[in-house]
Amino acid sequence: MIAGPGSGAHAPMTRVLGFAEAELPAALAAQVAALEAEAWPGATPGHDPALAPRALLLVTADGTVAASLALLFKEIRHGGRTYRAAGLSSVVTRRALRGRGCGARLVAAARRELAAVPGLDLVLFSCDRPLVPFYEAAGFTRLPGAVLVGGTPEEPLATDGPGFDKEVLAEFLGANGPDGPDGPDARAGAAAFAGTRIALHPGPVDRLW
């Protein structure tokens, strides 16, 4: 669990709470489901348990969920190497609280938490194209031309498929040493993934991150 003061001149006082998704208290889970249903009508709440989903919530003093996201974990094979990867999924801010820094604060907390996970190689996810500057400001790197392929091997679902307008972003955690985010590890990681198709399966059904 991570806690701290709210951010932004007009943001409510909040704290960041983290739970394994399966252990999310019912009252909070109901709020998260409502936020996701408003943002993505018709979507099924929750994530594949095989991805070890973890919920991070920005919660106000009165118990209102101001923003939420999920962290997902799995191994992926790419370029002849196995990576231990994490992804951001279902990032959403309550409509009445948008524009107050809630989403930025929660994504920053997620980035800090993932950077502390032992043995994690990278964070990898996709977002709608207009949101790229938001995630770049949070410290993630755009991978030009990269495509994430989820779904199943029999019925793949890709970020460049019909109806999608997605960009793929990443953070290469091996670059957190003295060379910093623009050091050789980060450049090598970006070069290995940019312009490629990155399969999130095999496994059960994988939602695109």
PDB file of C-alpha atoms in Angstrom:
ATOM      1  CA  MET A   1       0.000   0.000   0.000  1.00  0.00           C
ATOM      2  CA  ILE A   2       1.230   3.484  -0.878  1.00  0.00           C
ATOM      3  CA  ALA A   3      -0.188   6.574   0.778  1.00  0.00           C
ATOM      4  CA  GLY A   4       0.346  10.297   0.429  1.00  0.00           C
ATOM      5  CA  PRO A   5      -1.334  13.673   0.083  1.00  0.00           C
ATOM      6  CA  GLY A   6      -3.447  14.652  -2.897  1.00  0.00           C
ATOM      7  CA  SER A   7      -1.779  16.530  -5.757  1.00  0.00           C
ATOM      8  CA  GLY A   8      -2.903  19.548  -7.732  1.00  0.00           C
ATOM      9  CA  ALA A   9      -4.389  22.780  -6.436  1.00  0.00           C
ATOM     10  CA  HIS A  10      -7.944  21.562  -6.886  1.00  0.00           C
ATOM     11  CA  ALA A  11      -7.484  17.813  -6.291  1.00  0.00           C
ATOM     12  CA  PRO A  12      -9.226  16.238  -3.284  1.00  0.00           C
ATOM     13  CA  MET A  13      -7.115  14.740  -0.515  1.00  0.00           C
ATOM     14  CA  THR A  14      -6.418  11.207  -1.634  1.00  0.00           C
ATOM     15  CA  ARG A  15      -4.308   8.128  -0.979  1.00  0.00           C
ATOM     16  CA  VAL A  16      -3.177   5.323  -3.270  1.00  0.00           C
ATOM     17  CA  LEU A  17      -4.298   1.819  -2.278  1.00  0.00           C
ATOM     18  CA  GLY A  18      -3.106  -1.423  -3.838  1.00  0.00           C
ATOM     19  CA  PHE A  19      -4.777  -4.845  -3.788  1.00  0.00           C
ATOM     20  CA  ALA A  20      -4.548  -8.134  -5.594  1.00  0.00           C
ATOM     21  CA  GLU A  21      -7.590  -7.824  -7.856  1.00  0.00           C
ATOM     22  CA  ALA A  22      -9.189 -10.922  -6.328  1.00  0.00           C
ATOM     23  CA  GLU A  23      -8.926  -9.313  -2.877  1.00  0.00           C
ATOM     24  CA  LEU A  24     -10.356  -5.909  -3.815  1.00  0.00           C
ATOM     25  CA  PRO A  25     -13.036  -5.015  -1.210  1.00  0.00           C
ATOM     26  CA  ALA A  26     -16.541  -5.281  -2.633  1.00  0.00           C
ATOM     27  CA  ALA A  27     -17.418  -1.606  -2.149  1.00  0.00           C
ATOM     28  CA  LEU A  28     -14.299  -0.480  -3.998  1.00  0.00           C
ATOM     29  CA  ALA A  29     -14.710  -3.146  -6.690  1.00  0.00           C
ATOM     30  CA  ALA A  30     -18.236  -1.908  -7.392  1.00  0.00           C
ATOM     31  CA  GLN A  31     -16.963   1.637  -7.871  1.00  0.00           C
ATOM     32  CA  VAL A  32     -14.180   0.487 -10.198  1.00  0.00           C
ATOM     33  CA  ALA A  33     -16.675  -1.542 -12.255  1.00  0.00           C
ATOM     34  CA  ALA A  34     -18.931   1.508 -12.551  1.00  0.00           C
ATOM     35  CA  LEU A  35     -16.055   3.741 -13.675  1.00  0.00           C
ATOM     36  CA  GLU A  36     -14.969   1.194 -16.288  1.00  0.00           C
ATOM     37  CA  ALA A  37     -18.543   0.708 -17.530  1.00  0.00           C
ATOM     38  CA  GLU A  38     -18.871   4.456 -18.008  1.00  0.00           C
ATOM     39  CA  ALA A  39     -15.560   4.681 -19.881  1.00  0.00           C
ATOM     40  CA  TRP A  40     -15.919   1.472 -21.920  1.00  0.00           C
ATOM     41  CA  PRO A  41     -19.620   0.512 -22.198  1.00  0.00           C
ATOM     42  CA  GLY A  42     -20.116  -3.212 -22.620  1.00  0.00           C
ATOM     43  CA  ALA A  43     -16.659  -4.207 -21.388  1.00  0.00           C
ATOM     44  CA  THR A  44     -16.411  -7.047 -18.879  1.00  0.00           C
ATOM     45  CA  PRO A  45     -14.851  -5.915 -15.586  1.00  0.00           C
ATOM     46  CA  GLY A  46     -11.822  -7.687 -14.189  1.00  0.00           C
ATOM     47  CA  HIS A  47      -8.822  -9.374 -15.780  1.00  0.00           C
ATOM     48  CA  ASP A  48      -7.568 -12.883 -16.499  1.00  0.00           C
ATOM     49  CA  PRO A  49      -6.328 -14.330 -13.164  1.00  0.00           C
ATOM     50  CA  ALA A  50      -3.391 -15.865 -15.063  1.00  0.00           C
ATOM     51  CA  LEU A  51      -2.036 -12.307 -15.454  1.00  0.00           C
ATOM     52  CA  ALA A  52      -1.805 -11.851 -11.654  1.00  0.00           C
ATOM     53  CA  PRO A  53      -3.827  -8.628 -11.838  1.00  0.00           C
ATOM     54  CA  ARG A  54      -3.230  -6.007  -9.171  1.00  0.00           C
ATOM     55  CA  ALA A  55      -5.555  -3.039  -8.693  1.00  0.00           C
ATOM     56  CA  LEU A  56      -4.234   0.405  -7.808  1.00  0.00           C
ATOM     57  CA  LEU A  57      -6.803   2.956  -6.693  1.00  0.00           C
ATOM     58  CA  LEU A  58      -6.659   6.652  -5.880  1.00  0.00           C
ATOM     59  CA  VAL A  59      -9.222   7.007  -3.086  1.00  0.00           C
ATOM     60  CA  THR A  60     -10.522  10.167  -1.415  1.00  0.00           C
ATOM     61  CA  ALA A  61     -10.964  10.572   2.333  1.00  0.00           C
ATOM     62  CA  ASP A  62     -14.665   9.654   2.075  1.00  0.00           C
ATOM     63  CA  GLY A  63     -13.933   6.378   0.227  1.00  0.00           C
ATOM     64  CA  THR A  64     -14.663   7.582  -3.305  1.00  0.00           C
ATOM     65  CA  VAL A  65     -12.487   6.016  -6.016  1.00  0.00           C
ATOM     66  CA  ALA A  66     -11.091   9.003  -7.917  1.00  0.00           C
ATOM     67  CA  ALA A  67      -9.049   6.901 -10.372  1.00  0.00           C
ATOM     68  CA  SER A  68      -8.123   3.283 -10.903  1.00  0.00           C
ATOM     69  CA  LEU A  69      -5.887   1.076 -12.996  1.00  0.00           C
ATOM     70  CA  ALA A  70      -4.722  -2.526 -13.145  1.00  0.00           C
ATOM     71  CA  LEU A  71      -1.196  -3.915 -13.272  1.00  0.00           C
ATOM     72  CA  LEU A  72      -0.807  -7.158 -15.229  1.00  0.00           C
ATOM     73  CA  PHE A  73       2.153  -9.528 -15.264  1.00  0.00           C
ATOM     74  CA  LYS A  74       3.375 -12.268 -17.579  1.00  0.00           C
ATOM     75  CA  GLU A  75       6.394 -13.596 -19.447  1.00  0.00           C
ATOM     76  CA  ILE A  76       6.616 -12.850 -23.160  1.00  0.00           C
ATOM     77  CA  ARG A  77       8.940 -14.211 -25.844  1.00  0.00           C
ATOM     78  CA  HIS A  78      10.347 -11.700 -28.283  1.00  0.00           C
ATOM     79  CA  GLY A  79      13.407 -11.704 -30.503  1.00  0.00           C
ATOM     80  CA  GLY A  80      14.571 -15.041 -29.130  1.00  0.00           C
ATOM     81  CA  ARG A  81      14.481 -13.858 -25.520  1.00  0.00           C
ATOM     82  CA  THR A  82      12.048 -14.291 -22.638  1.00  0.00           C
ATOM     83  CA  TYR A  83      11.091 -11.121 -20.772  1.00  0.00           C
ATOM     84  CA  ARG A  84       9.238 -10.734 -17.508  1.00  0.00           C
ATOM     85  CA  ALA A  85       6.786  -7.993 -18.439  1.00  0.00           C
ATOM     86  CA  ALA A  86       4.127  -5.904 -16.761  1.00  0.00           C
ATOM     87  CA  GLY A  87       1.398  -3.804 -18.319  1.00  0.00           C
ATOM     88  CA  LEU A  88      -0.978  -1.015 -17.402  1.00  0.00           C
ATOM     89  CA  SER A  89      -4.636  -1.690 -18.103  1.00  0.00           C
ATOM     90  CA  SER A  90      -8.017  -0.030 -17.578  1.00  0.00           C
ATOM     91  CA  VAL A  91      -6.626   3.358 -16.540  1.00  0.00           C
ATOM     92  CA  VAL A  92      -9.620   5.561 -15.739  1.00  0.00           C
ATOM     93  CA  THR A  93     -10.404   8.732 -13.753  1.00  0.00           C
ATOM     94  CA  ARG A  94     -13.819   9.643 -12.393  1.00  0.00           C
ATOM     95  CA  ARG A  95     -15.376  12.078 -14.846  1.00  0.00           C
ATOM     96  CA  ALA A  96     -16.055  14.766 -12.220  1.00  0.00           C
ATOM     97  CA  LEU A  97     -12.403  14.739 -11.122  1.00  0.00           C
ATOM     98  CA  ARG A  98     -10.675  14.796 -14.505  1.00  0.00           C
ATOM     99  CA  GLY A  99      -8.165  17.527 -15.165  1.00  0.00           C
ATOM    100  CA  ARG A 100      -6.977  17.652 -11.542  1.00  0.00           C
ATOM    101  CA  GLY A 101      -3.929  15.413 -11.794  1.00  0.00           C
ATOM    102  CA  CYS A 102      -5.564  12.276 -10.398  1.00  0.00           C
ATOM    103  CA  GLY A 103      -4.615  10.067 -13.324  1.00  0.00           C
ATOM    104  CA  ALA A 104      -1.060  11.393 -13.427  1.00  0.00           C
ATOM    105  CA  ARG A 105      -0.610  10.729  -9.722  1.00  0.00           C
ATOM    106  CA  LEU A 106      -1.907   7.179  -9.995  1.00  0.00           C
ATOM    107  CA  VAL A 107       0.218   6.339 -13.043  1.00  0.00           C
ATOM    108  CA  ALA A 108       3.279   7.747 -11.244  1.00  0.00           C
ATOM    109  CA  ALA A 109       2.513   5.482  -8.275  1.00  0.00           C
ATOM    110  CA  ALA A 110       2.153   2.501 -10.624  1.00  0.00           C
ATOM    111  CA  ARG A 111       5.500   3.281 -12.242  1.00  0.00           C
ATOM    112  CA  ARG A 112       7.222   3.454  -8.860  1.00  0.00           C
ATOM    113  CA  GLU A 113       5.656   0.184  -7.754  1.00  0.00           C
ATOM    114  CA  LEU A 114       6.683  -1.638 -10.929  1.00  0.00           C
ATOM    115  CA  ALA A 115      10.239  -0.292 -10.741  1.00  0.00           C
ATOM    116  CA  ALA A 116      10.529  -1.980  -7.333  1.00  0.00           C
ATOM    117  CA  VAL A 117       9.411  -5.443  -8.517  1.00  0.00           C
ATOM    118  CA  PRO A 118      12.455  -7.770  -8.436  1.00  0.00           C
ATOM    119  CA  GLY A 119      13.361  -9.277 -11.791  1.00  0.00           C
ATOM    120  CA  LEU A 120      10.868  -7.282 -13.856  1.00  0.00           C
ATOM    121  CA  ASP A 121      12.401  -6.500 -17.276  1.00  0.00           C
ATOM    122  CA  LEU A 122       9.972  -4.045 -18.779  1.00  0.00           C
ATOM    123  CA  VAL A 123       6.600  -2.352 -18.656  1.00  0.00           C
ATOM    124  CA  LEU A 124       4.702  -2.644 -21.937  1.00  0.00           C
ATOM    125  CA  PHE A 125       1.213  -1.441 -22.873  1.00  0.00           C
ATOM    126  CA  SER A 126      -0.843   0.344 -25.504  1.00  0.00           C
ATOM    127  CA  CYS A 127      -3.002   3.452 -25.334  1.00  0.00           C
ATOM    128  CA  ASP A 128      -5.202   5.538 -27.593  1.00  0.00           C
ATOM    129  CA  ARG A 129      -3.034   7.784 -29.746  1.00  0.00           C
ATOM    130  CA  PRO A 130      -4.197  11.090 -28.166  1.00  0.00           C
ATOM    131  CA  LEU A 131      -3.016   9.825 -24.750  1.00  0.00           C
ATOM    132  CA  VAL A 132       0.603   9.299 -25.815  1.00  0.00           C
ATOM    133  CA  PRO A 133       1.801  12.709 -24.478  1.00  0.00           C
ATOM    134  CA  PHE A 134       0.254  11.901 -21.080  1.00  0.00           C
ATOM    135  CA  TYR A 135       2.199   8.650 -20.761  1.00  0.00           C
ATOM    136  CA  GLU A 136       5.392  10.146 -22.186  1.00  0.00           C
ATOM    137  CA  ALA A 137       5.164  12.876 -19.527  1.00  0.00           C
ATOM    138  CA  ALA A 138       4.872  10.061 -16.957  1.00  0.00           C
ATOM    139  CA  GLY A 139       8.216   8.648 -18.137  1.00  0.00           C
ATOM    140  CA  PHE A 140       7.237   5.982 -20.670  1.00  0.00           C
ATOM    141  CA  THR A 141       8.798   5.680 -24.139  1.00  0.00           C
ATOM    142  CA  ARG A 142       6.795   5.389 -27.360  1.00  0.00           C
ATOM    143  CA  LEU A 143       7.801   2.447 -29.561  1.00  0.00           C
ATOM    144  CA  PRO A 144       7.199   3.664 -33.134  1.00  0.00           C
ATOM    145  CA  GLY A 145       5.591   1.031 -35.338  1.00  0.00           C
ATOM    146  CA  ALA A 146       5.297  -1.557 -32.562  1.00  0.00           C
ATOM    147  CA  VAL A 147       2.105  -3.635 -32.392  1.00  0.00           C
ATOM    148  CA  LEU A 148       0.819  -5.638 -29.410  1.00  0.00           C
ATOM    149  CA  VAL A 149      -1.002  -8.863 -30.305  1.00  0.00           C
ATOM    150  CA  GLY A 150      -3.300 -10.239 -27.611  1.00  0.00           C
ATOM    151  CA  GLY A 151      -6.392 -12.431 -27.754  1.00  0.00           C
ATOM    152  CA  THR A 152      -5.441 -16.049 -28.441  1.00  0.00           C
ATOM    153  CA  PRO A 153      -3.230 -17.668 -31.111  1.00  0.00           C
ATOM    154  CA  GLU A 154      -6.414 -18.844 -32.835  1.00  0.00           C
ATOM    155  CA  GLU A 155      -8.154 -15.456 -32.598  1.00  0.00           C
ATOM    156  CA  PRO A 156      -5.480 -12.766 -32.291  1.00  0.00           C
ATOM    157  CA  LEU A 157      -6.400  -9.199 -31.396  1.00  0.00           C
ATOM    158  CA  ALA A 158      -3.852  -6.578 -32.418  1.00  0.00           C
ATOM    159  CA  THR A 159      -3.441  -2.888 -31.678  1.00  0.00           C
ATOM    160  CA  ASP A 160      -3.302  -2.141 -35.414  1.00  0.00           C
ATOM    161  CA  GLY A 161      -6.538  -4.039 -36.107  1.00  0.00           C
ATOM    162  CA  PRO A 162      -9.682  -2.496 -37.605  1.00  0.00           C
ATOM    163  CA  GLY A 163     -11.214   0.102 -35.314  1.00  0.00           C
ATOM    164  CA  PHE A 164      -8.060   0.553 -33.233  1.00  0.00           C
ATOM    165  CA  ASP A 165      -5.904   3.669 -33.144  1.00  0.00           C
ATOM    166  CA  LYS A 166      -3.292   2.614 -30.614  1.00  0.00           C
ATOM    167  CA  GLU A 167       0.321   3.385 -29.793  1.00  0.00           C
ATOM    168  CA  VAL A 168       2.617   1.074 -27.841  1.00  0.00           C
ATOM    169  CA  LEU A 169       4.714   2.438 -24.969  1.00  0.00           C
ATOM    170  CA  ALA A 170       7.297   0.863 -22.704  1.00  0.00           C
ATOM    171  CA  GLU A 171       9.771   1.362 -19.921  1.00  0.00           C
ATOM    172  CA  PHE A 172      12.907  -0.780 -19.875  1.00  0.00           C
ATOM    173  CA  LEU A 173      13.718  -1.306 -16.228  1.00  0.00           C
ATOM    174  CA  GLY A 174      17.294  -2.349 -16.882  1.00  0.00           C
ATOM    175  CA  ALA A 175      17.879   1.334 -17.673  1.00  0.00           C
ATOM    176  CA  ASN A 176      17.246   2.415 -14.089  1.00  0.00           C
ATOM    177  CA  GLY A 177      20.954   2.312 -13.286  1.00  0.00           C
ATOM    178  CA  PRO A 178      23.562   5.053 -13.582  1.00  0.00           C
ATOM    179  CA  ASP A 179      23.016   5.508 -17.317  1.00  0.00           C
ATOM    180  CA  GLY A 180      19.440   6.649 -16.722  1.00  0.00           C
ATOM    181  CA  PRO A 181      16.422   6.282 -19.016  1.00  0.00           C
ATOM    182  CA  ASP A 182      18.382   7.385 -22.108  1.00  0.00           C
ATOM    183  CA  GLY A 183      21.294   5.055 -21.433  1.00  0.00           C
ATOM    184  CA  PRO A 184      22.354   2.108 -23.590  1.00  0.00           C
ATOM    185  CA  ASP A 185      19.961  -0.377 -21.957  1.00  0.00           C
ATOM    186  CA  ALA A 186      16.947   1.787 -22.777  1.00  0.00           C
ATOM    187  CA  ARG A 187      18.133   2.436 -26.337  1.00  0.00           C
ATOM    188  CA  ALA A 188      18.795  -1.257 -26.927  1.00  0.00           C
ATOM    189  CA  GLY A 189      15.377  -2.165 -25.530  1.00  0.00           C
ATOM    190  CA  ALA A 190      13.572   0.375 -27.682  1.00  0.00           C
ATOM    191  CA  ALA A 191      15.470  -0.814 -30.757  1.00  0.00           C
ATOM    192  CA  ALA A 192      14.537  -4.440 -30.045  1.00  0.00           C
ATOM    193  CA  PHE A 193      10.802  -3.695 -29.831  1.00  0.00           C
ATOM    194  CA  ALA A 194      10.135  -0.685 -32.080  1.00  0.00           C
ATOM    195  CA  GLY A 195       8.596  -1.583 -35.427  1.00  0.00           C
ATOM    196  CA  THR A 196       7.853  -5.184 -34.411  1.00  0.00           C
ATOM    197  CA  ARG A 197       4.792  -7.268 -33.604  1.00  0.00           C
ATOM    198  CA  ILE A 198       4.857  -8.325 -29.945  1.00  0.00           C
ATOM    199  CA  ALA A 199       2.797 -11.381 -28.998  1.00  0.00           C
ATOM    200  CA  LEU A 200       1.286 -11.385 -25.507  1.00  0.00           C
ATOM    201  CA  HIS A 201       0.132 -15.011 -25.840  1.00  0.00           C
ATOM    202  CA  PRO A 202       0.498 -18.053 -25.458  1.00  0.00           C
ATOM    203  CA  GLY A 203      -1.743 -18.371 -22.465  1.00  0.00           C
ATOM    204  CA  PRO A 204      -5.432 -17.957 -21.717  1.00  0.00           C
ATOM    205  CA  VAL A 205      -7.283 -15.074 -23.325  1.00  0.00           C
ATOM    206  CA  ASP A 206      -5.133 -11.948 -23.045  1.00  0.00           C
ATOM    207  CA  ARG A 207      -6.796  -8.569 -23.037  1.00  0.00           C
ATOM    208  CA  LEU A 208      -4.748  -5.909 -24.756  1.00  0.00           C
ATOM    209  CA  TRP A 209      -2.921  -3.929 -22.123  1.00  0.00           C
TER     210      TRP A 209
END
